[in-house]
Amino acid sequence: MKYKKAVILMSLSLAFLTLLGFSAYFLFNRTPADAAKPEVFNADTAMLAIFGAYNQKQQGVLLPEKNTMQWDIKQADTLATPLLVATYTEAGKNKGVLVIQRQQILDGVVEVSHATSAMISVYVFTYDGKQWVFEKGKKEVTAAGAHGEAPGGSLIRLGQDKYGLLFEGGDVHQGYTNDYAFIISLSDVKLLKVLDLSMGESNSGTCTDVVEEQEGMMQACWESASKLSFLQNGTDEYFTLKLSTTSNKPDEDSGKLAGKKQDEYFVHTASGYKPSKNQGQKTARPVPEAVVRQAGETQKLAVSIPNMQRK
């Protein structure tokens, strides 16, 4: 008899707790926290939303994800870390972007050889008034960088209400330097790299300005440098991109240093930016640098540095 009373009391208690839970839901309009739809958007919550696991102390995810919490790097094949986290407003909606670099792990160590690049992933979220909801993403947008590190990126305006990511990097190889930039569009239907640019080069590691020393590997010094600017052409949704290059690189035929200035123009199309020969681009109105660069609020920007093994 006592056993039956205990069972009845327990059942009544469970029913009361269940009713209390439903009452709290209707009174306070609260639902259980969903890691995939964070209420606050930052590097930690965005990484957890994408992977379902995240080690805040190490600020990264080990793949397969099961190795993340105990940080078992010897059993992992990839290290994923947030490279850029930013918020912006597009078409009246609050958006958030998470850029991740994925680095290869070999025998428990992040690969940092000169020829090793990092894979760049991009994910976009939209705020629905309560939560940040996943909108679109791509695991492998492009591979870039050297020594296992991706180049630094920044959020920019590609138009009055169009956005993208600009990555700028460089490398040195056997005395020759090269600088580069590329753009990933956030406002197009798909997340794609839409433009690759050479931003300059030189032979600074194998040159001398002393004529008597110019023999064998030692050459006369030359360099080229490019600057990227943005132009508003009429009512176009996307800005026109202008690449201005100054170079004294030797002429391939004569071998003599030849000073040269060149302007190139690129316009947005459905398949990315394409070169434009339209002479009207020369009269387009320059867009202030602040308008392009101050596109939103950057919360986290990783600086490429020599990688170190994580413990």
PDB file of C-alpha atoms in Angstrom:
ATOM      1  CA  MET A   1       0.000   0.000   0.000  1.00  0.00           C
ATOM      2  CA  LYS A   2       2.808   2.377   0.928  1.00  0.00           C
ATOM      3  CA  TYR A   3       4.543   1.498  -2.373  1.00  0.00           C
ATOM      4  CA  LYS A   4       1.421   2.451  -4.381  1.00  0.00           C
ATOM      5  CA  LYS A   5       1.139   5.775  -2.524  1.00  0.00           C
ATOM      6  CA  ALA A   6       4.794   6.522  -3.300  1.00  0.00           C
ATOM      7  CA  VAL A   7       4.261   5.797  -6.990  1.00  0.00           C
ATOM      8  CA  ILE A   8       1.171   8.027  -7.062  1.00  0.00           C
ATOM      9  CA  LEU A   9       3.030  10.868  -5.346  1.00  0.00           C
ATOM     10  CA  MET A  10       5.945  10.536  -7.762  1.00  0.00           C
ATOM     11  CA  SER A  11       3.605  10.620 -10.746  1.00  0.00           C
ATOM     12  CA  LEU A  12       1.886  13.723  -9.392  1.00  0.00           C
ATOM     13  CA  SER A  13       5.270  15.392  -8.838  1.00  0.00           C
ATOM     14  CA  LEU A  14       6.378  14.673 -12.417  1.00  0.00           C
ATOM     15  CA  ALA A  15       3.089  15.982 -13.759  1.00  0.00           C
ATOM     16  CA  PHE A  16       3.492  19.149 -11.700  1.00  0.00           C
ATOM     17  CA  LEU A  17       7.049  19.707 -12.960  1.00  0.00           C
ATOM     18  CA  THR A  18       5.948  19.165 -16.556  1.00  0.00           C
ATOM     19  CA  LEU A  19       3.070  21.616 -16.101  1.00  0.00           C
ATOM     20  CA  LEU A  20       5.462  24.108 -14.514  1.00  0.00           C
ATOM     21  CA  GLY A  21       7.799  23.776 -17.512  1.00  0.00           C
ATOM     22  CA  PHE A  22       4.980  24.459 -19.977  1.00  0.00           C
ATOM     23  CA  SER A  23       3.834  27.408 -17.869  1.00  0.00           C
ATOM     24  CA  ALA A  24       7.321  28.895 -17.930  1.00  0.00           C
ATOM     25  CA  TYR A  25       7.438  28.473 -21.708  1.00  0.00           C
ATOM     26  CA  PHE A  26       4.158  30.342 -22.236  1.00  0.00           C
ATOM     27  CA  LEU A  27       4.802  32.970 -19.554  1.00  0.00           C
ATOM     28  CA  PHE A  28       8.355  33.858 -20.550  1.00  0.00           C
ATOM     29  CA  ASN A  29       8.350  32.646 -24.161  1.00  0.00           C
ATOM     30  CA  ARG A  30      11.649  30.853 -23.627  1.00  0.00           C
ATOM     31  CA  THR A  31      12.789  27.789 -25.512  1.00  0.00           C
ATOM     32  CA  PRO A  32      15.761  25.565 -24.713  1.00  0.00           C
ATOM     33  CA  ALA A  33      19.027  27.037 -26.024  1.00  0.00           C
ATOM     34  CA  ASP A  34      19.832  25.829 -29.531  1.00  0.00           C
ATOM     35  CA  ALA A  35      23.560  25.925 -30.229  1.00  0.00           C
ATOM     36  CA  ALA A  36      22.864  25.941 -33.959  1.00  0.00           C
ATOM     37  CA  LYS A  37      20.889  29.194 -33.584  1.00  0.00           C
ATOM     38  CA  PRO A  38      22.795  31.378 -31.089  1.00  0.00           C
ATOM     39  CA  GLU A  39      21.214  34.449 -29.518  1.00  0.00           C
ATOM     40  CA  VAL A  40      24.602  36.211 -29.556  1.00  0.00           C
ATOM     41  CA  PHE A  41      26.902  36.147 -32.574  1.00  0.00           C
ATOM     42  CA  ASN A  42      30.626  35.934 -31.912  1.00  0.00           C
ATOM     43  CA  ALA A  43      33.559  33.656 -32.723  1.00  0.00           C
ATOM     44  CA  ASP A  44      32.701  31.127 -30.005  1.00  0.00           C
ATOM     45  CA  THR A  45      28.969  30.841 -30.711  1.00  0.00           C
ATOM     46  CA  ALA A  46      29.379  30.846 -34.499  1.00  0.00           C
ATOM     47  CA  MET A  47      31.995  28.077 -34.410  1.00  0.00           C
ATOM     48  CA  LEU A  48      29.760  25.989 -32.136  1.00  0.00           C
ATOM     49  CA  ALA A  49      26.798  26.567 -34.455  1.00  0.00           C
ATOM     50  CA  ILE A  50      28.730  25.241 -37.457  1.00  0.00           C
ATOM     51  CA  PHE A  51      30.553  22.296 -35.913  1.00  0.00           C
ATOM     52  CA  GLY A  52      28.420  21.331 -32.905  1.00  0.00           C
ATOM     53  CA  ALA A  53      31.639  21.205 -30.850  1.00  0.00           C
ATOM     54  CA  TYR A  54      34.093  23.933 -29.889  1.00  0.00           C
ATOM     55  CA  ASN A  55      37.002  24.224 -27.469  1.00  0.00           C
ATOM     56  CA  GLN A  56      36.892  27.790 -26.176  1.00  0.00           C
ATOM     57  CA  LYS A  57      40.233  27.484 -24.380  1.00  0.00           C
ATOM     58  CA  GLN A  58      42.005  26.456 -27.586  1.00  0.00           C
ATOM     59  CA  GLN A  59      39.720  28.673 -29.705  1.00  0.00           C
ATOM     60  CA  GLY A  60      39.317  25.996 -32.300  1.00  0.00           C
ATOM     61  CA  VAL A  61      37.845  22.728 -33.475  1.00  0.00           C
ATOM     62  CA  LEU A  62      39.703  19.506 -34.220  1.00  0.00           C
ATOM     63  CA  LEU A  63      38.315  17.348 -36.997  1.00  0.00           C
ATOM     64  CA  PRO A  64      36.860  14.795 -36.651  1.00  0.00           C
ATOM     65  CA  GLU A  65      34.906  16.815 -34.061  1.00  0.00           C
ATOM     66  CA  LYS A  66      35.057  14.034 -31.442  1.00  0.00           C
ATOM     67  CA  ASN A  67      38.676  15.061 -30.752  1.00  0.00           C
ATOM     68  CA  THR A  68      37.775  18.643 -29.858  1.00  0.00           C
ATOM     69  CA  MET A  69      36.739  18.712 -26.205  1.00  0.00           C
ATOM     70  CA  GLN A  70      39.724  16.770 -24.865  1.00  0.00           C
ATOM     71  CA  TRP A  71      41.899  18.413 -27.550  1.00  0.00           C
ATOM     72  CA  ASP A  72      43.322  15.118 -28.830  1.00  0.00           C
ATOM     73  CA  ILE A  73      45.398  16.616 -31.637  1.00  0.00           C
ATOM     74  CA  LYS A  74      47.235  13.343 -32.331  1.00  0.00           C
ATOM     75  CA  GLN A  75      43.993  11.747 -33.526  1.00  0.00           C
ATOM     76  CA  ALA A  76      42.885  14.731 -35.637  1.00  0.00           C
ATOM     77  CA  ASP A  77      43.540  15.490 -39.296  1.00  0.00           C
ATOM     78  CA  THR A  78      42.398  19.144 -39.446  1.00  0.00           C
ATOM     79  CA  LEU A  79      42.498  22.218 -37.222  1.00  0.00           C
ATOM     80  CA  ALA A  80      39.672  24.726 -37.804  1.00  0.00           C
ATOM     81  CA  THR A  81      39.990  28.205 -36.278  1.00  0.00           C
ATOM     82  CA  PRO A  82      38.046  31.469 -36.746  1.00  0.00           C
ATOM     83  CA  LEU A  83      39.943  33.830 -39.048  1.00  0.00           C
ATOM     84  CA  LEU A  84      37.401  36.644 -39.279  1.00  0.00           C
ATOM     85  CA  VAL A  85      34.081  37.324 -37.545  1.00  0.00           C
ATOM     86  CA  ALA A  86      32.050  40.412 -38.457  1.00  0.00           C
ATOM     87  CA  THR A  87      28.493  41.753 -38.534  1.00  0.00           C
ATOM     88  CA  TYR A  88      26.882  44.074 -41.081  1.00  0.00           C
ATOM     89  CA  THR A  89      23.481  45.224 -42.360  1.00  0.00           C
ATOM     90  CA  GLU A  90      22.345  44.201 -45.836  1.00  0.00           C
ATOM     91  CA  ALA A  91      18.897  44.960 -47.318  1.00  0.00           C
ATOM     92  CA  GLY A  92      17.749  46.049 -43.854  1.00  0.00           C
ATOM     93  CA  LYS A  93      18.720  42.714 -42.253  1.00  0.00           C
ATOM     94  CA  ASN A  94      21.432  42.116 -39.687  1.00  0.00           C
ATOM     95  CA  LYS A  95      23.984  39.647 -41.030  1.00  0.00           C
ATOM     96  CA  GLY A  96      26.967  37.908 -39.506  1.00  0.00           C
ATOM     97  CA  VAL A  97      29.887  36.294 -41.319  1.00  0.00           C
ATOM     98  CA  LEU A  98      32.283  33.677 -39.982  1.00  0.00           C
ATOM     99  CA  VAL A  99      35.483  32.952 -41.915  1.00  0.00           C
ATOM    100  CA  ILE A 100      37.384  29.822 -40.935  1.00  0.00           C
ATOM    101  CA  GLN A 101      40.816  28.583 -41.873  1.00  0.00           C
ATOM    102  CA  ARG A 102      41.259  24.825 -41.996  1.00  0.00           C
ATOM    103  CA  GLN A 103      44.844  23.636 -41.525  1.00  0.00           C
ATOM    104  CA  GLN A 104      46.193  20.174 -42.157  1.00  0.00           C
ATOM    105  CA  ILE A 105      47.519  18.137 -39.212  1.00  0.00           C
ATOM    106  CA  LEU A 106      50.182  15.495 -39.759  1.00  0.00           C
ATOM    107  CA  ASP A 107      51.225  13.222 -36.869  1.00  0.00           C
ATOM    108  CA  GLY A 108      49.800  15.619 -34.288  1.00  0.00           C
ATOM    109  CA  VAL A 109      51.456  18.750 -35.694  1.00  0.00           C
ATOM    110  CA  VAL A 110      49.929  21.531 -37.815  1.00  0.00           C
ATOM    111  CA  GLU A 111      51.638  21.486 -41.230  1.00  0.00           C
ATOM    112  CA  VAL A 112      53.643  24.724 -41.701  1.00  0.00           C
ATOM    113  CA  SER A 113      55.861  24.063 -44.714  1.00  0.00           C
ATOM    114  CA  HIS A 114      56.427  26.969 -47.100  1.00  0.00           C
ATOM    115  CA  ALA A 115      54.300  25.433 -49.844  1.00  0.00           C
ATOM    116  CA  THR A 116      51.345  24.628 -47.572  1.00  0.00           C
ATOM    117  CA  SER A 117      48.243  26.805 -47.830  1.00  0.00           C
ATOM    118  CA  ALA A 118      45.105  26.825 -45.685  1.00  0.00           C
ATOM    119  CA  MET A 119      41.556  26.128 -46.821  1.00  0.00           C
ATOM    120  CA  ILE A 120      39.165  29.048 -46.331  1.00  0.00           C
ATOM    121  CA  SER A 121      35.548  28.381 -45.353  1.00  0.00           C
ATOM    122  CA  VAL A 122      32.824  31.055 -45.193  1.00  0.00           C
ATOM    123  CA  TYR A 123      29.443  30.976 -43.409  1.00  0.00           C
ATOM    124  CA  VAL A 124      26.757  33.675 -43.319  1.00  0.00           C
ATOM    125  CA  PHE A 125      24.052  34.033 -40.638  1.00  0.00           C
ATOM    126  CA  THR A 126      20.939  36.240 -40.504  1.00  0.00           C
ATOM    127  CA  TYR A 127      19.373  37.616 -37.311  1.00  0.00           C
ATOM    128  CA  ASP A 128      15.620  36.909 -37.160  1.00  0.00           C
ATOM    129  CA  GLY A 129      14.945  39.146 -34.156  1.00  0.00           C
ATOM    130  CA  LYS A 130      15.698  36.440 -31.597  1.00  0.00           C
ATOM    131  CA  GLN A 131      18.414  34.203 -32.970  1.00  0.00           C
ATOM    132  CA  TRP A 132      21.188  34.085 -35.549  1.00  0.00           C
ATOM    133  CA  VAL A 133      20.045  31.619 -38.192  1.00  0.00           C
ATOM    134  CA  PHE A 134      22.342  29.970 -40.742  1.00  0.00           C
ATOM    135  CA  GLU A 135      21.737  31.399 -44.227  1.00  0.00           C
ATOM    136  CA  LYS A 136      24.453  29.961 -46.476  1.00  0.00           C
ATOM    137  CA  GLY A 137      27.970  28.652 -46.364  1.00  0.00           C
ATOM    138  CA  LYS A 138      30.712  26.839 -48.205  1.00  0.00           C
ATOM    139  CA  LYS A 139      33.294  24.528 -46.680  1.00  0.00           C
ATOM    140  CA  GLU A 140      35.921  24.981 -49.400  1.00  0.00           C
ATOM    141  CA  VAL A 141      35.781  28.429 -50.977  1.00  0.00           C
ATOM    142  CA  THR A 142      39.481  28.600 -51.842  1.00  0.00           C
ATOM    143  CA  ALA A 143      42.927  27.543 -50.623  1.00  0.00           C
ATOM    144  CA  ALA A 144      45.445  30.333 -50.080  1.00  0.00           C
ATOM    145  CA  GLY A 145      48.472  31.416 -48.084  1.00  0.00           C
ATOM    146  CA  ALA A 146      51.827  29.917 -47.180  1.00  0.00           C
ATOM    147  CA  HIS A 147      53.448  28.237 -44.167  1.00  0.00           C
ATOM    148  CA  GLY A 148      50.045  26.722 -43.363  1.00  0.00           C
ATOM    149  CA  GLU A 149      48.444  30.143 -42.766  1.00  0.00           C
ATOM    150  CA  ALA A 150      45.689  31.851 -44.752  1.00  0.00           C
ATOM    151  CA  PRO A 151      46.210  35.535 -45.614  1.00  0.00           C
ATOM    152  CA  GLY A 152      44.422  38.184 -43.573  1.00  0.00           C
ATOM    153  CA  GLY A 153      40.913  39.192 -44.642  1.00  0.00           C
ATOM    154  CA  SER A 154      38.554  42.109 -44.081  1.00  0.00           C
ATOM    155  CA  LEU A 155      34.873  42.879 -44.615  1.00  0.00           C
ATOM    156  CA  ILE A 156      34.319  45.456 -47.378  1.00  0.00           C
ATOM    157  CA  ARG A 157      31.510  47.055 -49.371  1.00  0.00           C
ATOM    158  CA  LEU A 158      31.339  45.929 -52.982  1.00  0.00           C
ATOM    159  CA  GLY A 159      28.418  48.306 -53.608  1.00  0.00           C
ATOM    160  CA  GLN A 160      26.089  50.613 -51.684  1.00  0.00           C
ATOM    161  CA  ASP A 161      24.287  47.557 -50.266  1.00  0.00           C
ATOM    162  CA  LYS A 162      26.606  44.756 -51.409  1.00  0.00           C
ATOM    163  CA  TYR A 163      29.317  43.119 -49.338  1.00  0.00           C
ATOM    164  CA  GLY A 164      32.353  40.921 -49.685  1.00  0.00           C
ATOM    165  CA  LEU A 165      35.649  39.828 -48.173  1.00  0.00           C
ATOM    166  CA  LEU A 166      39.008  41.171 -49.325  1.00  0.00           C
ATOM    167  CA  PHE A 167      42.081  39.027 -48.619  1.00  0.00           C
ATOM    168  CA  GLU A 168      45.580  40.444 -49.039  1.00  0.00           C
ATOM    169  CA  GLY A 169      48.800  38.482 -48.782  1.00  0.00           C
ATOM    170  CA  GLY A 170      52.273  37.972 -50.157  1.00  0.00           C
ATOM    171  CA  ASP A 171      55.180  35.580 -50.347  1.00  0.00           C
ATOM    172  CA  VAL A 172      58.931  35.422 -50.950  1.00  0.00           C
ATOM    173  CA  HIS A 173      60.420  32.677 -53.089  1.00  0.00           C
ATOM    174  CA  GLN A 174      64.089  32.402 -54.048  1.00  0.00           C
ATOM    175  CA  GLY A 175      64.613  36.143 -53.715  1.00  0.00           C
ATOM    176  CA  TYR A 176      61.466  37.171 -55.597  1.00  0.00           C
ATOM    177  CA  THR A 177      58.473  38.701 -53.829  1.00  0.00           C
ATOM    178  CA  ASN A 178      54.863  38.692 -54.907  1.00  0.00           C
ATOM    179  CA  ASP A 179      51.807  40.363 -53.407  1.00  0.00           C
ATOM    180  CA  TYR A 180      48.270  39.333 -54.188  1.00  0.00           C
ATOM    181  CA  ALA A 181      44.651  39.952 -53.310  1.00  0.00           C
ATOM    182  CA  PHE A 182      41.372  38.181 -53.919  1.00  0.00           C
ATOM    183  CA  ILE A 183      37.718  38.899 -53.245  1.00  0.00           C
ATOM    184  CA  ILE A 184      34.938  36.598 -52.024  1.00  0.00           C
ATOM    185  CA  SER A 185      31.419  37.919 -52.564  1.00  0.00           C
ATOM    186  CA  LEU A 186      28.883  37.643 -49.736  1.00  0.00           C
ATOM    187  CA  SER A 187      25.930  39.193 -51.586  1.00  0.00           C
ATOM    188  CA  ASP A 188      25.811  36.819 -54.537  1.00  0.00           C
ATOM    189  CA  VAL A 189      23.626  33.706 -54.302  1.00  0.00           C
ATOM    190  CA  LYS A 190      26.670  31.491 -53.809  1.00  0.00           C
ATOM    191  CA  LEU A 191      29.813  32.176 -51.816  1.00  0.00           C
ATOM    192  CA  LEU A 192      32.534  32.302 -54.446  1.00  0.00           C
ATOM    193  CA  LYS A 193      35.942  33.815 -55.056  1.00  0.00           C
ATOM    194  CA  VAL A 194      35.033  36.397 -57.697  1.00  0.00           C
ATOM    195  CA  LEU A 195      38.383  38.057 -58.444  1.00  0.00           C
ATOM    196  CA  ASP A 196      42.120  37.288 -58.259  1.00  0.00           C
ATOM    197  CA  LEU A 197      44.617  40.155 -58.452  1.00  0.00           C
ATOM    198  CA  SER A 198      48.391  40.495 -58.602  1.00  0.00           C
ATOM    199  CA  MET A 199      49.281  43.420 -56.333  1.00  0.00           C
ATOM    200  CA  GLY A 200      52.992  43.657 -57.047  1.00  0.00           C
ATOM    201  CA  GLU A 201      56.288  41.848 -57.347  1.00  0.00           C
ATOM    202  CA  SER A 202      60.019  42.478 -57.094  1.00  0.00           C
ATOM    203  CA  ASN A 203      63.423  40.817 -57.242  1.00  0.00           C
ATOM    204  CA  SER A 204      64.564  42.464 -54.016  1.00  0.00           C
ATOM    205  CA  GLY A 205      66.307  39.332 -52.732  1.00  0.00           C
ATOM    206  CA  THR A 206      68.503  38.856 -55.796  1.00  0.00           C
ATOM    207  CA  CYS A 207      69.342  42.383 -56.942  1.00  0.00           C
ATOM    208  CA  THR A 208      71.730  45.287 -56.520  1.00  0.00           C
ATOM    209  CA  ASP A 209      71.801  48.878 -57.764  1.00  0.00           C
ATOM    210  CA  VAL A 210      75.602  48.753 -58.079  1.00  0.00           C
ATOM    211  CA  VAL A 211      76.247  48.153 -61.783  1.00  0.00           C
ATOM    212  CA  GLU A 212      79.600  46.441 -61.182  1.00  0.00           C
ATOM    213  CA  GLU A 213      77.893  43.815 -59.005  1.00  0.00           C
ATOM    214  CA  GLN A 214      75.194  42.946 -61.534  1.00  0.00           C
ATOM    215  CA  GLU A 215      76.199  39.520 -62.792  1.00  0.00           C
ATOM    216  CA  GLY A 216      74.997  35.945 -62.456  1.00  0.00           C
ATOM    217  CA  MET A 217      72.085  35.784 -60.022  1.00  0.00           C
ATOM    218  CA  MET A 218      72.500  39.440 -59.046  1.00  0.00           C
ATOM    219  CA  GLN A 219      70.401  41.627 -61.337  1.00  0.00           C
ATOM    220  CA  ALA A 220      69.398  45.264 -61.500  1.00  0.00           C
ATOM    221  CA  CYS A 221      66.601  45.920 -59.001  1.00  0.00           C
ATOM    222  CA  TRP A 222      63.038  46.234 -60.264  1.00  0.00           C
ATOM    223  CA  GLU A 223      59.579  46.220 -58.726  1.00  0.00           C
ATOM    224  CA  SER A 224      55.918  46.732 -59.508  1.00  0.00           C
ATOM    225  CA  ALA A 225      53.213  47.876 -57.110  1.00  0.00           C
ATOM    226  CA  SER A 226      49.437  48.011 -57.534  1.00  0.00           C
ATOM    227  CA  LYS A 227      46.677  49.862 -55.708  1.00  0.00           C
ATOM    228  CA  LEU A 228      43.024  48.809 -55.649  1.00  0.00           C
ATOM    229  CA  SER A 229      40.332  51.498 -55.599  1.00  0.00           C
ATOM    230  CA  PHE A 230      36.554  51.541 -56.038  1.00  0.00           C
ATOM    231  CA  LEU A 231      34.400  53.643 -58.368  1.00  0.00           C
ATOM    232  CA  GLN A 232      30.667  54.387 -58.493  1.00  0.00           C
ATOM    233  CA  ASN A 233      29.589  54.160 -62.129  1.00  0.00           C
ATOM    234  CA  GLY A 234      26.111  55.661 -62.467  1.00  0.00           C
ATOM    235  CA  THR A 235      23.491  53.658 -60.588  1.00  0.00           C
ATOM    236  CA  ASP A 236      25.282  50.303 -60.788  1.00  0.00           C
ATOM    237  CA  GLU A 237      24.599  48.097 -57.746  1.00  0.00           C
ATOM    238  CA  TYR A 238      28.235  47.036 -57.568  1.00  0.00           C
ATOM    239  CA  PHE A 239      31.224  49.368 -57.580  1.00  0.00           C
ATOM    240  CA  THR A 240      33.685  49.221 -60.460  1.00  0.00           C
ATOM    241  CA  LEU A 241      37.133  48.081 -59.327  1.00  0.00           C
ATOM    242  CA  LYS A 242      40.202  49.947 -60.542  1.00  0.00           C
ATOM    243  CA  LEU A 243      43.692  48.466 -60.337  1.00  0.00           C
ATOM    244  CA  SER A 244      46.477  51.030 -60.811  1.00  0.00           C
ATOM    245  CA  THR A 245      49.949  49.576 -61.379  1.00  0.00           C
ATOM    246  CA  THR A 246      53.359  51.248 -61.513  1.00  0.00           C
ATOM    247  CA  SER A 247      56.239  49.066 -62.675  1.00  0.00           C
ATOM    248  CA  ASN A 248      59.837  49.235 -63.868  1.00  0.00           C
ATOM    249  CA  LYS A 249      60.112  45.515 -64.553  1.00  0.00           C
ATOM    250  CA  PRO A 250      62.478  44.804 -67.464  1.00  0.00           C
ATOM    251  CA  ASP A 251      61.002  44.450 -70.907  1.00  0.00           C
ATOM    252  CA  GLU A 252      60.950  40.772 -71.884  1.00  0.00           C
ATOM    253  CA  ASP A 253      62.430  41.470 -75.320  1.00  0.00           C
ATOM    254  CA  SER A 254      65.117  44.090 -74.591  1.00  0.00           C
ATOM    255  CA  GLY A 255      65.807  43.246 -70.935  1.00  0.00           C
ATOM    256  CA  LYS A 256      65.976  46.972 -70.128  1.00  0.00           C
ATOM    257  CA  LEU A 257      64.157  48.549 -67.178  1.00  0.00           C
ATOM    258  CA  ALA A 258      61.105  50.398 -68.438  1.00  0.00           C
ATOM    259  CA  GLY A 259      58.918  52.621 -66.294  1.00  0.00           C
ATOM    260  CA  LYS A 260      55.250  51.884 -66.899  1.00  0.00           C
ATOM    261  CA  LYS A 261      51.881  52.925 -65.482  1.00  0.00           C
ATOM    262  CA  GLN A 262      48.675  51.049 -66.190  1.00  0.00           C
ATOM    263  CA  ASP A 263      45.039  51.203 -65.073  1.00  0.00           C
ATOM    264  CA  GLU A 264      42.729  48.185 -65.311  1.00  0.00           C
ATOM    265  CA  TYR A 265      38.984  48.154 -64.642  1.00  0.00           C
ATOM    266  CA  PHE A 266      36.795  45.276 -63.463  1.00  0.00           C
ATOM    267  CA  VAL A 267      32.987  45.121 -63.390  1.00  0.00           C
ATOM    268  CA  HIS A 268      30.726  42.716 -61.549  1.00  0.00           C
ATOM    269  CA  THR A 269      28.910  40.028 -63.544  1.00  0.00           C
ATOM    270  CA  ALA A 270      26.866  36.949 -62.654  1.00  0.00           C
ATOM    271  CA  SER A 271      30.044  34.848 -62.846  1.00  0.00           C
ATOM    272  CA  GLY A 272      32.389  37.215 -61.011  1.00  0.00           C
ATOM    273  CA  TYR A 273      34.368  40.327 -61.896  1.00  0.00           C
ATOM    274  CA  LYS A 274      35.478  40.688 -65.504  1.00  0.00           C
ATOM    275  CA  PRO A 275      37.940  43.132 -67.153  1.00  0.00           C
ATOM    276  CA  SER A 276      36.227  46.111 -68.794  1.00  0.00           C
ATOM    277  CA  LYS A 277      37.473  48.198 -71.726  1.00  0.00           C
ATOM    278  CA  ASN A 278      34.612  50.679 -71.340  1.00  0.00           C
ATOM    279  CA  GLN A 279      36.210  54.135 -71.525  1.00  0.00           C
ATOM    280  CA  GLY A 280      33.348  55.494 -69.410  1.00  0.00           C
ATOM    281  CA  GLN A 281      34.941  53.885 -66.362  1.00  0.00           C
ATOM    282  CA  LYS A 282      37.580  56.616 -66.398  1.00  0.00           C
ATOM    283  CA  THR A 283      34.987  59.241 -65.468  1.00  0.00           C
ATOM    284  CA  ALA A 284      33.311  57.184 -62.723  1.00  0.00           C
ATOM    285  CA  ARG A 285      33.179  58.791 -59.279  1.00  0.00           C
ATOM    286  CA  PRO A 286      35.769  57.525 -56.733  1.00  0.00           C
ATOM    287  CA  VAL A 287      34.250  55.926 -53.631  1.00  0.00           C
ATOM    288  CA  PRO A 288      35.866  57.108 -50.372  1.00  0.00           C
ATOM    289  CA  GLU A 289      38.115  54.502 -48.776  1.00  0.00           C
ATOM    290  CA  ALA A 290      36.167  54.786 -45.520  1.00  0.00           C
ATOM    291  CA  VAL A 291      32.926  53.777 -47.262  1.00  0.00           C
ATOM    292  CA  VAL A 292      34.551  50.629 -48.638  1.00  0.00           C
ATOM    293  CA  ARG A 293      36.578  49.622 -45.598  1.00  0.00           C
ATOM    294  CA  GLN A 294      34.180  50.567 -42.786  1.00  0.00           C
ATOM    295  CA  ALA A 295      31.518  48.140 -43.929  1.00  0.00           C
ATOM    296  CA  GLY A 296      30.391  46.742 -40.578  1.00  0.00           C
ATOM    297  CA  GLU A 297      31.731  45.744 -37.197  1.00  0.00           C
ATOM    298  CA  THR A 298      34.659  43.349 -37.122  1.00  0.00           C
ATOM    299  CA  GLN A 299      34.716  41.311 -33.921  1.00  0.00           C
ATOM    300  CA  LYS A 300      37.729  39.119 -34.601  1.00  0.00           C
ATOM    301  CA  LEU A 301      40.539  39.447 -37.097  1.00  0.00           C
ATOM    302  CA  ALA A 302      43.360  36.929 -36.957  1.00  0.00           C
ATOM    303  CA  VAL A 303      46.825  38.117 -37.953  1.00  0.00           C
ATOM    304  CA  SER A 304      48.872  35.599 -39.894  1.00  0.00           C
ATOM    305  CA  ILE A 305      51.860  34.595 -37.788  1.00  0.00           C
ATOM    306  CA  PRO A 306      54.167  31.570 -37.800  1.00  0.00           C
ATOM    307  CA  ASN A 307      52.061  28.711 -36.540  1.00  0.00           C
ATOM    308  CA  MET A 308      52.853  26.897 -33.334  1.00  0.00           C
ATOM    309  CA  GLN A 309      51.801  23.442 -32.213  1.00  0.00           C
ATOM    310  CA  ARG A 310      48.795  23.638 -29.910  1.00  0.00           C
ATOM    311  CA  LYS A 311      49.009  21.756 -26.637  1.00  0.00           C
TER     312      LYS A 311
END
